[in-house]
PDB file of C-alpha atoms and ligand atoms in Angstrom:
ATOM      1  CA  MET A  26       7.927  23.599   8.385  1.00 91.00           C
ATOM      2  CA  LEU A  27       9.317  20.662   6.419  1.00 97.00           C
ATOM      3  CA  LEU A  28       7.235  17.574   7.205  1.00 98.00           C
ATOM      4  CA  LEU A  29       9.205  14.558   6.054  1.00 98.00           C
ATOM      5  CA  GLY A  30       8.553  10.890   6.767  1.00 98.00           C
ATOM      6  CA  SER A  31       7.803   7.541   5.195  1.00 98.00           C
ATOM      7  CA  HIS A  32       5.220   4.840   5.210  1.00 98.00           C
ATOM      8  CA  VAL A  33       5.569   2.696   8.324  1.00 98.00           C
ATOM      9  CA  GLY A  34       3.992  -0.507   9.617  1.00 97.00           C
ATOM     10  CA  PHE A  35       0.952  -0.850  11.844  1.00 97.00           C
ATOM     11  CA  LYS A  36       1.049  -4.019  13.900  1.00 97.00           C
ATOM     12  CA  LYS A  37      -1.672  -5.769  15.821  1.00 96.00           C
ATOM     13  CA  ASP A  38       0.090  -5.480  19.176  1.00 97.00           C
ATOM     14  CA  SER A  39       1.749  -2.064  18.992  1.00 98.00           C
ATOM     15  CA  GLN A  40      -0.607  -0.237  16.591  1.00 98.00           C
ATOM     16  CA  LEU A  41      -0.224   3.565  16.368  1.00 98.00           C
ATOM     17  CA  LEU A  42       2.453   3.583  19.079  1.00 98.00           C
ATOM     18  CA  GLY A  43       4.544   1.116  17.063  1.00 98.00           C
ATOM     19  CA  SER A  44       4.051   3.157  13.874  1.00 98.00           C
ATOM     20  CA  LEU A  45       5.154   6.318  15.663  1.00 98.00           C
ATOM     21  CA  LYS A  46       8.238   4.635  17.151  1.00 98.00           C
ATOM     22  CA  GLU A  47       9.209   3.344  13.722  1.00 97.00           C
ATOM     23  CA  ALA A  48       8.852   6.876  12.282  1.00 97.00           C
ATOM     24  CA  LEU A  49      10.938   8.310  15.125  1.00 97.00           C
ATOM     25  CA  SER A  50      13.659   5.720  14.452  1.00 96.00           C
ATOM     26  CA  TYR A  51      13.940   7.143  10.905  1.00 97.00           C
ATOM     27  CA  GLY A  52      14.283  10.729  12.144  1.00 97.00           C
ATOM     28  CA  ALA A  53      10.882  11.525  10.603  1.00 97.00           C
ATOM     29  CA  ASN A  54       8.469  14.167  11.837  1.00 97.00           C
ATOM     30  CA  THR A  55       5.440  12.725  10.054  1.00 98.00           C
ATOM     31  CA  PHE A  56       4.370   9.344   8.673  1.00 98.00           C
ATOM     32  CA  MET A  57       1.818   7.337   6.727  1.00 98.00           C
ATOM     33  CA  PHE A  58       0.500   3.873   7.541  1.00 98.00           C
ATOM     34  CA  TYR A  59      -1.966   1.233   6.440  1.00 97.00           C
ATOM     35  CA  THR A  60      -4.342   0.149   9.210  1.00 96.00           C
ATOM     36  CA  GLY A  61      -3.346  -3.464   8.376  1.00 94.00           C
ATOM     37  CA  ALA A  62      -1.703  -5.229   5.425  1.00 92.00           C
ATOM     38  CA  PRO A  63      -1.816  -2.991   2.304  1.00 91.00           C
ATOM     39  CA  GLN A  64      -2.811  -5.916   0.079  1.00 92.00           C
ATOM     40  CA  ASN A  65      -5.763  -7.213   2.090  1.00 93.00           C
ATOM     41  CA  THR A  66      -8.732  -5.964   4.062  1.00 92.00           C
ATOM     42  CA  SER A  67      -8.434  -7.965   7.276  1.00 93.00           C
ATOM     43  CA  ARG A  68      -8.191  -5.475  10.128  1.00 96.00           C
ATOM     44  CA  TYR A  69      -7.791  -5.713  13.911  1.00 94.00           C
ATOM     45  CA  PRO A  70      -9.816  -3.665  16.380  1.00 96.00           C
ATOM     46  CA  ILE A  71      -8.162  -0.369  17.360  1.00 97.00           C
ATOM     47  CA  LEU A  72      -6.866  -0.364  20.929  1.00 97.00           C
ATOM     48  CA  ASN A  73      -7.540   3.036  22.493  1.00 97.00           C
ATOM     49  CA  GLU A  74      -4.817   2.782  25.179  1.00 98.00           C
ATOM     50  CA  LEU A  75      -2.154   2.486  22.462  1.00 98.00           C
ATOM     51  CA  THR A  76      -3.669   5.391  20.530  1.00 98.00           C
ATOM     52  CA  LEU A  77      -3.644   7.611  23.619  1.00 98.00           C
ATOM     53  CA  GLU A  78      -0.078   6.643  24.477  1.00 98.00           C
ATOM     54  CA  ALA A  79       0.992   7.415  20.895  1.00 98.00           C
ATOM     55  CA  ILE A  80      -0.746  10.786  20.925  1.00 97.00           C
ATOM     56  CA  SER A  81       0.937  11.840  24.151  1.00 98.00           C
ATOM     57  CA  LEU A  82       4.332  10.724  22.815  1.00 98.00           C
ATOM     58  CA  MET A  83       3.671  12.776  19.667  1.00 97.00           C
ATOM     59  CA  LYS A  84       2.946  15.853  21.787  1.00 96.00           C
ATOM     60  CA  GLU A  85       6.170  15.279  23.653  1.00 96.00           C
ATOM     61  CA  LYS A  86       8.118  14.955  20.375  1.00 94.00           C
ATOM     62  CA  GLY A  87       6.450  17.964  18.745  1.00 91.00           C
ATOM     63  CA  PHE A  88       4.704  16.014  15.991  1.00 91.00           C
ATOM     64  CA  ASP A  89       1.947  17.731  14.041  1.00 91.00           C
ATOM     65  CA  TYR A  90      -0.457  14.826  14.375  1.00 94.00           C
ATOM     66  CA  SER A  91      -3.160  16.555  12.339  1.00 95.00           C
ATOM     67  CA  LYS A  92      -1.111  15.874   9.183  1.00 96.00           C
ATOM     68  CA  VAL A  93      -0.441  12.127   9.669  1.00 98.00           C
ATOM     69  CA  VAL A  94      -2.109  10.087   6.910  1.00 98.00           C
ATOM     70  CA  VAL A  95      -3.561   6.614   6.458  1.00 98.00           C
ATOM     71  CA  HIS A  96      -3.426   4.790   3.111  1.00 98.00           C
ATOM     72  CA  ALA A  97      -6.391   2.594   2.127  1.00 97.00           C
ATOM     73  CA  PRO A  98      -5.508  -0.926   0.863  1.00 95.00           C
ATOM     74  CA  TYR A  99      -4.817  -1.305  -2.879  1.00 92.00           C
ATOM     75  CA  ILE A 100      -7.537  -3.819  -3.525  1.00 90.00           C
ATOM     76  CA  ILE A 101     -10.369  -1.399  -2.858  1.00 96.00           C
ATOM     77  CA  ASN A 102     -11.792  -0.506  -6.268  1.00 97.00           C
ATOM     78  CA  LEU A 103     -14.640   1.991  -6.417  1.00 98.00           C
ATOM     79  CA  ALA A 104     -14.386   2.222 -10.213  1.00 98.00           C
ATOM     80  CA  ASN A 105     -15.835  -1.221 -10.893  1.00 97.00           C
ATOM     81  CA  ASP A 106     -19.527  -1.857 -10.245  1.00 97.00           C
ATOM     82  CA  LYS A 107     -19.890  -4.858 -12.591  1.00 95.00           C
ATOM     83  CA  ASP A 108     -20.268  -6.996  -9.480  1.00 94.00           C
ATOM     84  CA  LEU A 109     -22.457  -4.935  -7.146  1.00 96.00           C
ATOM     85  CA  ASP A 110     -21.503  -7.019  -4.108  1.00 96.00           C
ATOM     86  CA  LYS A 111     -17.836  -6.271  -4.681  1.00 96.00           C
ATOM     87  CA  PHE A 112     -18.557  -2.591  -5.229  1.00 98.00           C
ATOM     88  CA  MET A 113     -20.545  -2.414  -1.988  1.00 98.00           C
ATOM     89  CA  PHE A 114     -17.777  -4.316  -0.197  1.00 97.00           C
ATOM     90  CA  SER A 115     -15.352  -1.546  -1.246  1.00 97.00           C
ATOM     91  CA  VAL A 116     -17.749   1.164  -0.106  1.00 98.00           C
ATOM     92  CA  ARG A 117     -18.327  -0.543   3.254  1.00 97.00           C
ATOM     93  CA  PHE A 118     -14.632  -1.151   3.803  1.00 97.00           C
ATOM     94  CA  LEU A 119     -13.906   2.515   3.136  1.00 97.00           C
ATOM     95  CA  GLN A 120     -16.652   3.526   5.512  1.00 97.00           C
ATOM     96  CA  GLU A 121     -15.032   1.364   8.208  1.00 97.00           C
ATOM     97  CA  GLU A 122     -11.650   2.812   7.299  1.00 97.00           C
ATOM     98  CA  LEU A 123     -13.037   6.312   7.950  1.00 97.00           C
ATOM     99  CA  GLU A 124     -14.257   5.072  11.330  1.00 97.00           C
ATOM    100  CA  ARG A 125     -10.827   3.629  12.120  1.00 97.00           C
ATOM    101  CA  CYS A 126      -9.223   6.949  11.104  1.00 98.00           C
ATOM    102  CA  GLU A 127     -11.548   8.799  13.436  1.00 97.00           C
ATOM    103  CA  LEU A 128     -10.752   6.409  16.320  1.00 97.00           C
ATOM    104  CA  LEU A 129      -7.060   7.000  15.642  1.00 97.00           C
ATOM    105  CA  GLY A 130      -7.495  10.773  15.384  1.00 96.00           C
ATOM    106  CA  ILE A 131      -6.413  10.786  11.716  1.00 98.00           C
ATOM    107  CA  HIS A 132      -7.852  13.335   9.281  1.00 98.00           C
ATOM    108  CA  TYR A 133      -6.509  12.159   5.900  1.00 98.00           C
ATOM    109  CA  LEU A 134      -7.049   8.917   4.002  1.00 98.00           C
ATOM    110  CA  VAL A 135      -5.128   8.324   0.747  1.00 98.00           C
ATOM    111  CA  LEU A 136      -7.064   6.317  -1.836  1.00 98.00           C
ATOM    112  CA  HIS A 137      -6.192   4.944  -5.277  1.00 98.00           C
ATOM    113  CA  PRO A 138      -9.121   6.047  -7.446  1.00 98.00           C
ATOM    114  CA  GLY A 139      -9.435   2.540  -8.950  1.00 98.00           C
ATOM    115  CA  SER A 140      -9.256   0.650 -12.249  1.00 98.00           C
ATOM    116  CA  HIS A 141     -12.043   0.602 -14.826  1.00 97.00           C
ATOM    117  CA  VAL A 142     -11.337  -3.035 -15.859  1.00 96.00           C
ATOM    118  CA  GLY A 143     -12.974  -2.592 -19.249  1.00 96.00           C
ATOM    119  CA  LEU A 144     -15.921  -0.426 -18.199  1.00 97.00           C
ATOM    120  CA  GLY A 145     -14.332   2.676 -19.687  1.00 98.00           C
ATOM    121  CA  ILE A 146     -13.191   5.906 -18.097  1.00 98.00           C
ATOM    122  CA  ASP A 147     -16.559   7.695 -17.998  1.00 98.00           C
ATOM    123  CA  THR A 148     -18.352   4.875 -16.154  1.00 98.00           C
ATOM    124  CA  ALA A 149     -15.403   4.484 -13.792  1.00 98.00           C
ATOM    125  CA  ILE A 150     -15.366   8.176 -12.904  1.00 98.00           C
ATOM    126  CA  PHE A 151     -19.091   8.070 -12.256  1.00 98.00           C
ATOM    127  CA  ASN A 152     -18.752   4.956 -10.056  1.00 98.00           C
ATOM    128  CA  ILE A 153     -15.882   6.402  -8.018  1.00 98.00           C
ATOM    129  CA  SER A 154     -17.790   9.578  -7.263  1.00 98.00           C
ATOM    130  CA  LYS A 155     -20.940   7.551  -6.499  1.00 98.00           C
ATOM    131  CA  GLY A 156     -18.995   5.448  -3.961  1.00 98.00           C
ATOM    132  CA  LEU A 157     -17.391   8.514  -2.420  1.00 98.00           C
ATOM    133  CA  ASN A 158     -20.730  10.280  -2.135  1.00 98.00           C
ATOM    134  CA  MET A 159     -22.009   7.359  -0.041  1.00 98.00           C
ATOM    135  CA  ILE A 160     -19.332   7.807   2.622  1.00 98.00           C
ATOM    136  CA  LEU A 161     -17.901  11.340   2.592  1.00 98.00           C
ATOM    137  CA  GLY A 162     -18.931  13.671   5.372  1.00 92.00           C
ATOM    138  CA  THR A 163     -19.912  10.871   7.753  1.00 93.00           C
ATOM    139  CA  HIS A 164     -16.598  11.455   9.558  1.00 95.00           C
ATOM    140  CA  ASP A 165     -14.174  14.350   9.793  1.00 96.00           C
ATOM    141  CA  VAL A 166     -11.767  12.637   7.398  1.00 98.00           C
ATOM    142  CA  THR A 167     -10.681  13.920   3.980  1.00 98.00           C
ATOM    143  CA  VAL A 168     -10.126  11.363   1.213  1.00 98.00           C
ATOM    144  CA  LEU A 169      -7.053  12.194  -0.873  1.00 98.00           C
ATOM    145  CA  LEU A 170      -7.219  10.726  -4.394  1.00 99.00           C
ATOM    146  CA  GLU A 171      -3.733   9.620  -5.421  1.00 99.00           C
ATOM    147  CA  THR A 172      -2.356  10.480  -8.854  1.00 98.00           C
ATOM    148  CA  MET A 173      -1.618   7.157 -10.580  1.00 98.00           C
ATOM    149  CA  SER A 174       0.877   5.952 -13.201  1.00 98.00           C
ATOM    150  CA  GLY A 175      -1.783   4.676 -15.611  1.00 98.00           C
ATOM    151  CA  LYS A 176      -0.763   1.036 -15.310  1.00 98.00           C
ATOM    152  CA  GLY A 177      -3.413  -1.308 -16.746  1.00 97.00           C
ATOM    153  CA  THR A 178      -6.786   0.420 -16.627  1.00 98.00           C
ATOM    154  CA  GLU A 179      -5.999   2.710 -13.689  1.00 98.00           C
ATOM    155  CA  ILE A 180      -8.009   5.900 -13.347  1.00 98.00           C
ATOM    156  CA  GLY A 181      -6.266   9.044 -12.094  1.00 98.00           C
ATOM    157  CA  SER A 182      -3.153   9.142 -14.266  1.00 98.00           C
ATOM    158  CA  SER A 183      -4.272  12.486 -15.648  1.00 98.00           C
ATOM    159  CA  LEU A 184      -5.200  15.550 -13.637  1.00 98.00           C
ATOM    160  CA  VAL A 185      -8.318  15.896 -15.778  1.00 98.00           C
ATOM    161  CA  GLU A 186      -9.604  12.523 -14.544  1.00 98.00           C
ATOM    162  CA  ILE A 187      -8.947  13.525 -10.925  1.00 98.00           C
ATOM    163  CA  LYS A 188     -10.713  16.832 -11.517  1.00 98.00           C
ATOM    164  CA  ARG A 189     -13.718  15.072 -13.079  1.00 98.00           C
ATOM    165  CA  ILE A 190     -14.098  12.844  -9.988  1.00 98.00           C
ATOM    166  CA  ILE A 191     -13.843  15.834  -7.633  1.00 98.00           C
ATOM    167  CA  ASP A 192     -16.412  17.737  -9.715  1.00 98.00           C
ATOM    168  CA  LEU A 193     -18.915  14.928  -9.132  1.00 98.00           C
ATOM    169  CA  VAL A 194     -18.258  14.696  -5.379  1.00 98.00           C
ATOM    170  CA  ASP A 195     -20.902  16.513  -3.313  1.00 98.00           C
ATOM    171  CA  ASP A 196     -18.863  17.125  -0.173  1.00 98.00           C
ATOM    172  CA  LYS A 197     -16.016  19.272  -1.502  1.00 98.00           C
ATOM    173  CA  ASN A 198     -14.636  19.854   2.011  1.00 98.00           C
ATOM    174  CA  HIS A 199     -13.708  16.207   2.420  1.00 98.00           C
ATOM    175  CA  ILE A 200     -12.022  15.497  -0.914  1.00 98.00           C
ATOM    176  CA  GLY A 201      -8.434  16.284  -1.923  1.00 98.00           C
ATOM    177  CA  VAL A 202      -5.425  14.974  -3.820  1.00 99.00           C
ATOM    178  CA  CYS A 203      -2.213  13.104  -2.980  1.00 99.00           C
ATOM    179  CA  LEU A 204       0.573  13.646  -5.518  1.00 99.00           C
ATOM    180  CA  ASP A 205       2.969  10.739  -6.113  1.00 99.00           C
ATOM    181  CA  THR A 206       6.131  11.851  -7.906  1.00 98.00           C
ATOM    182  CA  CYS A 207       6.933   8.396  -9.368  1.00 98.00           C
ATOM    183  CA  HIS A 208       3.372   7.992 -10.606  1.00 98.00           C
ATOM    184  CA  LEU A 209       3.339  11.481 -12.116  1.00 98.00           C
ATOM    185  CA  ASN A 210       6.593  10.766 -13.972  1.00 98.00           C
ATOM    186  CA  ASP A 211       5.317   7.408 -15.211  1.00 98.00           C
ATOM    187  CA  ALA A 212       2.029   9.023 -16.227  1.00 98.00           C
ATOM    188  CA  GLY A 213       3.928  11.461 -18.466  1.00 98.00           C
ATOM    189  CA  TYR A 214       4.148  14.611 -16.325  1.00 98.00           C
ATOM    190  CA  ASP A 215       7.681  15.958 -16.508  1.00 97.00           C
ATOM    191  CA  MET A 216       8.683  16.915 -12.965  1.00 97.00           C
ATOM    192  CA  LYS A 217      11.755  18.832 -14.213  1.00 97.00           C
ATOM    193  CA  ASP A 218       9.749  22.015 -14.076  1.00 94.00           C
ATOM    194  CA  PHE A 219       7.698  21.318 -10.983  1.00 97.00           C
ATOM    195  CA  ASP A 220       6.450  24.879 -10.699  1.00 97.00           C
ATOM    196  CA  SER A 221       4.814  24.795 -14.082  1.00 97.00           C
ATOM    197  CA  PHE A 222       3.230  21.467 -13.135  1.00 98.00           C
ATOM    198  CA  LEU A 223       1.879  23.145  -9.987  1.00 98.00           C
ATOM    199  CA  ASN A 224       0.529  26.023 -12.077  1.00 98.00           C
ATOM    200  CA  GLN A 225      -1.298  23.529 -14.239  1.00 98.00           C
ATOM    201  CA  PHE A 226      -2.606  21.761 -11.133  1.00 98.00           C
ATOM    202  CA  ASP A 227      -3.706  25.057  -9.627  1.00 98.00           C
ATOM    203  CA  THR A 228      -5.641  26.128 -12.717  1.00 98.00           C
ATOM    204  CA  LEU A 229      -7.394  22.789 -13.024  1.00 98.00           C
ATOM    205  CA  ILE A 230      -7.981  21.652  -9.418  1.00 98.00           C
ATOM    206  CA  GLY A 231      -6.519  24.212  -6.998  1.00 98.00           C
ATOM    207  CA  ILE A 232      -3.291  23.822  -5.044  1.00 98.00           C
ATOM    208  CA  ASP A 233      -5.201  23.978  -1.748  1.00 98.00           C
ATOM    209  CA  LYS A 234      -6.589  20.511  -2.573  1.00 98.00           C
ATOM    210  CA  ILE A 235      -3.149  18.872  -2.181  1.00 98.00           C
ATOM    211  CA  GLY A 236      -3.034  17.098   1.195  1.00 98.00           C
ATOM    212  CA  CYS A 237       0.009  14.853   0.828  1.00 98.00           C
ATOM    213  CA  VAL A 238       2.948  14.241  -1.516  1.00 99.00           C
ATOM    214  CA  HIS A 239       4.556  10.830  -2.001  1.00 99.00           C
ATOM    215  CA  ILE A 240       8.239  11.346  -2.730  1.00 99.00           C
ATOM    216  CA  ASN A 241       9.597   8.480  -4.822  1.00 99.00           C
ATOM    217  CA  ASP A 242      12.123   8.203  -7.624  1.00 98.00           C
ATOM    218  CA  SER A 243      11.113   6.018 -10.590  1.00 98.00           C
ATOM    219  CA  LYS A 244      12.751   2.965 -12.147  1.00 98.00           C
ATOM    220  CA  ASN A 245      11.154   3.871 -15.469  1.00 98.00           C
ATOM    221  CA  ILE A 246      11.191   6.731 -17.925  1.00 98.00           C
ATOM    222  CA  LEU A 247       8.656   9.505 -18.392  1.00 98.00           C
ATOM    223  CA  ASN A 248       5.284   8.238 -19.684  1.00 98.00           C
ATOM    224  CA  SER A 249       6.157   4.540 -19.162  1.00 98.00           C
ATOM    225  CA  HIS A 250       2.912   3.770 -17.227  1.00 98.00           C
ATOM    226  CA  LYS A 251       4.829   1.296 -15.081  1.00 97.00           C
ATOM    227  CA  ASP A 252       4.707   2.332 -11.372  1.00 98.00           C
ATOM    228  CA  ARG A 253       7.934   0.960  -9.982  1.00 98.00           C
ATOM    229  CA  HIS A 254       9.404   3.130  -7.249  1.00 98.00           C
ATOM    230  CA  GLU A 255      13.157   3.679  -6.892  1.00 98.00           C
ATOM    231  CA  ASN A 256      15.289   4.979  -4.038  1.00 98.00           C
ATOM    232  CA  ILE A 257      15.781   8.735  -3.863  1.00 98.00           C
ATOM    233  CA  GLY A 258      18.300   9.900  -6.459  1.00 98.00           C
ATOM    234  CA  PHE A 259      18.842   6.441  -7.960  1.00 98.00           C
ATOM    235  CA  GLY A 260      16.079   6.526 -10.550  1.00 98.00           C
ATOM    236  CA  THR A 261      15.252   8.326 -13.780  1.00 98.00           C
ATOM    237  CA  MET A 262      14.021  11.466 -12.005  1.00 98.00           C
ATOM    238  CA  GLY A 263      17.125  12.059  -9.933  1.00 98.00           C
ATOM    239  CA  PHE A 264      17.950  13.844  -6.708  1.00 98.00           C
ATOM    240  CA  ASP A 265      17.719  17.487  -7.831  1.00 98.00           C
ATOM    241  CA  ILE A 266      14.186  17.202  -9.148  1.00 98.00           C
ATOM    242  CA  LEU A 267      13.005  15.487  -5.968  1.00 98.00           C
ATOM    243  CA  ILE A 268      14.716  18.167  -3.852  1.00 98.00           C
ATOM    244  CA  SER A 269      12.908  20.866  -5.834  1.00 98.00           C
ATOM    245  CA  ILE A 270       9.616  19.168  -4.945  1.00 98.00           C
ATOM    246  CA  VAL A 271      10.409  18.496  -1.268  1.00 98.00           C
ATOM    247  CA  TYR A 272      11.464  22.106  -0.722  1.00 98.00           C
ATOM    248  CA  ASN A 273       8.888  23.806  -2.949  1.00 98.00           C
ATOM    249  CA  GLU A 274       7.566  26.822  -1.029  1.00 98.00           C
ATOM    250  CA  ARG A 275       4.026  26.344  -2.299  1.00 98.00           C
ATOM    251  CA  LEU A 276       3.825  22.894  -0.644  1.00 98.00           C
ATOM    252  CA  LYS A 277       5.680  23.991   2.478  1.00 96.00           C
ATOM    253  CA  ASP A 278       3.334  22.575   5.119  1.00 96.00           C
ATOM    254  CA  ILE A 279       2.218  19.489   3.211  1.00 98.00           C
ATOM    255  CA  PRO A 280       3.538  16.122   4.495  1.00 98.00           C
ATOM    256  CA  LYS A 281       6.113  14.457   2.196  1.00 98.00           C
ATOM    257  CA  ILE A 282       6.091  10.678   2.458  1.00 99.00           C
ATOM    258  CA  LEU A 283       8.721   8.261   1.114  1.00 98.00           C
ATOM    259  CA  GLU A 284       7.537   4.936  -0.321  1.00 98.00           C
ATOM    260  CA  THR A 285      10.857   3.877  -1.773  1.00 98.00           C
ATOM    261  CA  PRO A 286      11.843   0.192  -1.886  1.00 98.00           C
ATOM    262  CA  TYR A 287      13.666  -1.641   0.880  1.00 97.00           C
ATOM    263  CA  VAL A 288      17.287  -2.401   0.025  1.00 97.00           C
ATOM    264  CA  ASP A 289      17.658  -6.109  -0.841  1.00 96.00           C
ATOM    265  CA  LYS A 290      14.051  -6.416   0.366  1.00 94.00           C
ATOM    266  CA  LYS A 291      15.484  -6.313   3.916  1.00 94.00           C
ATOM    267  CA  TYR A 292      16.551  -2.865   4.985  1.00 96.00           C
ATOM    268  CA  ALA A 293      14.262   0.135   5.225  1.00 97.00           C
ATOM    269  CA  PRO A 294      16.115   3.009   3.520  1.00 97.00           C
ATOM    270  CA  TYR A 295      14.140   5.810   5.164  1.00 98.00           C
ATOM    271  CA  ARG A 296      16.511   6.886   7.922  1.00 97.00           C
ATOM    272  CA  TYR A 297      19.225   7.384   5.292  1.00 97.00           C
ATOM    273  CA  GLU A 298      17.001   8.962   2.652  1.00 98.00           C
ATOM    274  CA  ILE A 299      15.469  11.408   5.125  1.00 98.00           C
ATOM    275  CA  GLU A 300      18.925  12.452   6.270  1.00 97.00           C
ATOM    276  CA  MET A 301      20.103  12.850   2.669  1.00 98.00           C
ATOM    277  CA  LEU A 302      17.076  14.991   1.775  1.00 98.00           C
ATOM    278  CA  LYS A 303      17.673  17.131   4.864  1.00 98.00           C
ATOM    279  CA  ASN A 304      21.330  17.588   3.856  1.00 98.00           C
ATOM    280  CA  LYS A 305      20.243  18.426   0.286  1.00 98.00           C
ATOM    281  CA  LYS A 306      23.247  16.504  -0.981  1.00 98.00           C
ATOM    282  CA  PHE A 307      23.093  13.286  -3.003  1.00 98.00           C
ATOM    283  CA  ASP A 308      25.116  10.386  -1.620  1.00 97.00           C
ATOM    284  CA  SER A 309      25.881   7.902  -4.403  1.00 98.00           C
ATOM    285  CA  ASN A 310      27.077   5.378  -1.810  1.00 97.00           C
ATOM    286  CA  LEU A 311      23.800   5.384   0.077  1.00 96.00           C
ATOM    287  CA  ILE A 312      22.636   1.918  -0.986  1.00 96.00           C
ATOM    288  CA  GLU A 313      26.019   0.414  -0.090  1.00 95.00           C
ATOM    289  CA  LYS A 314      25.888   2.134   3.286  1.00 95.00           C
ATOM    290  CA  ILE A 315      22.444   0.739   4.010  1.00 95.00           C
ATOM    291  CA  ARG A 316      23.676  -2.749   3.053  1.00 94.00           C
ATOM    292  CA  LYS A 317      26.587  -2.341   5.417  1.00 92.00           C
ATOM    293  CA  TYR A 318      24.878  -0.817   8.430  1.00 89.00           C
ATOM    294  CA  GLY A 319      21.301  -1.996   8.005  1.00 84.00           C
ATOM    295  CA  SER A 320      18.325   0.001   9.161  1.00 71.00           C
ATOM    296  CA  ASP A 321      17.796  -1.314  12.654  1.00 61.00           C
ATOM    297  CA  ILE A 322      14.726   0.179  14.169  1.00 46.00           C
ATOM    298  CA  GLN A 323      15.715   1.902  17.455  1.00 38.00           C
TER     299      GLN A 323
HETATM  300 FE1  LIG B  28      -0.547   4.695  -3.138  1.00 84.50          FE
HETATM  301 FE1  LIG B  29       2.121   6.549  -3.598  1.00 84.50          FE
HETATM  302 ZN1  LIG B  30       3.236   3.353  -6.709  1.00 84.50          ZN
END
């Protein structure tokens, strides 16, 4: 079944129930959320009543809740152990994030591998796996390492780097990969022939390790190492390539999550983009339509 959704908010007062209602308002049948603001690590306690209410609403709506994913905040960096306190802060935060996932009934946590900030790739890969080995297996949550664009000193812009981290992780049952189409493009992987990319992935890492796919167009060209997402069909990748990824048979049951930019920083585009992807037909007036009608939740 096609599982198509977007990232959604997670608010102090509505929590998982609010996230679910936002996803439903976009016509999504899956979603991804941060357990608080993506750019910081302040987090509110999870309220069980809201979680239970959300789970029963998901049952009612036929959601496959086992595939909903959480994204860890960007500022967590397991690659850097120059400052041991900071490194241990990242490890502890991730540990708490696994606990929050478990409380929320979530089984997948997307994580940016990190940036080596001058330490070099080998040290960074060692540090990331060391951090992961401290927390994996303590909860029934799988960490999905996201493929990155290679901006700055980011680790994970090549499949070989991702593979090297996984090789060093002890608990292979709780580690996987999240593909991000914009990041892959910006990292230099040509998505035009997605099947040959998947073959390469399968040989190196194994397709069964893919737990989530972020569907984003890119504002920049192949190999630009930039990481700026664009609305579906309006970037350098284009609609047809993204359709070939969304509907690829080999990733049939994997959740596809949009992280495309808001229009004029105001209107969430997801209701429109999800509909367009379902119709399999590019609408060049989409942005104008969103400007005109907005994206009112509900
Ligand atoms: Fe991400
Ligand atoms: Fe992403
Ligand atoms: Zn990105």
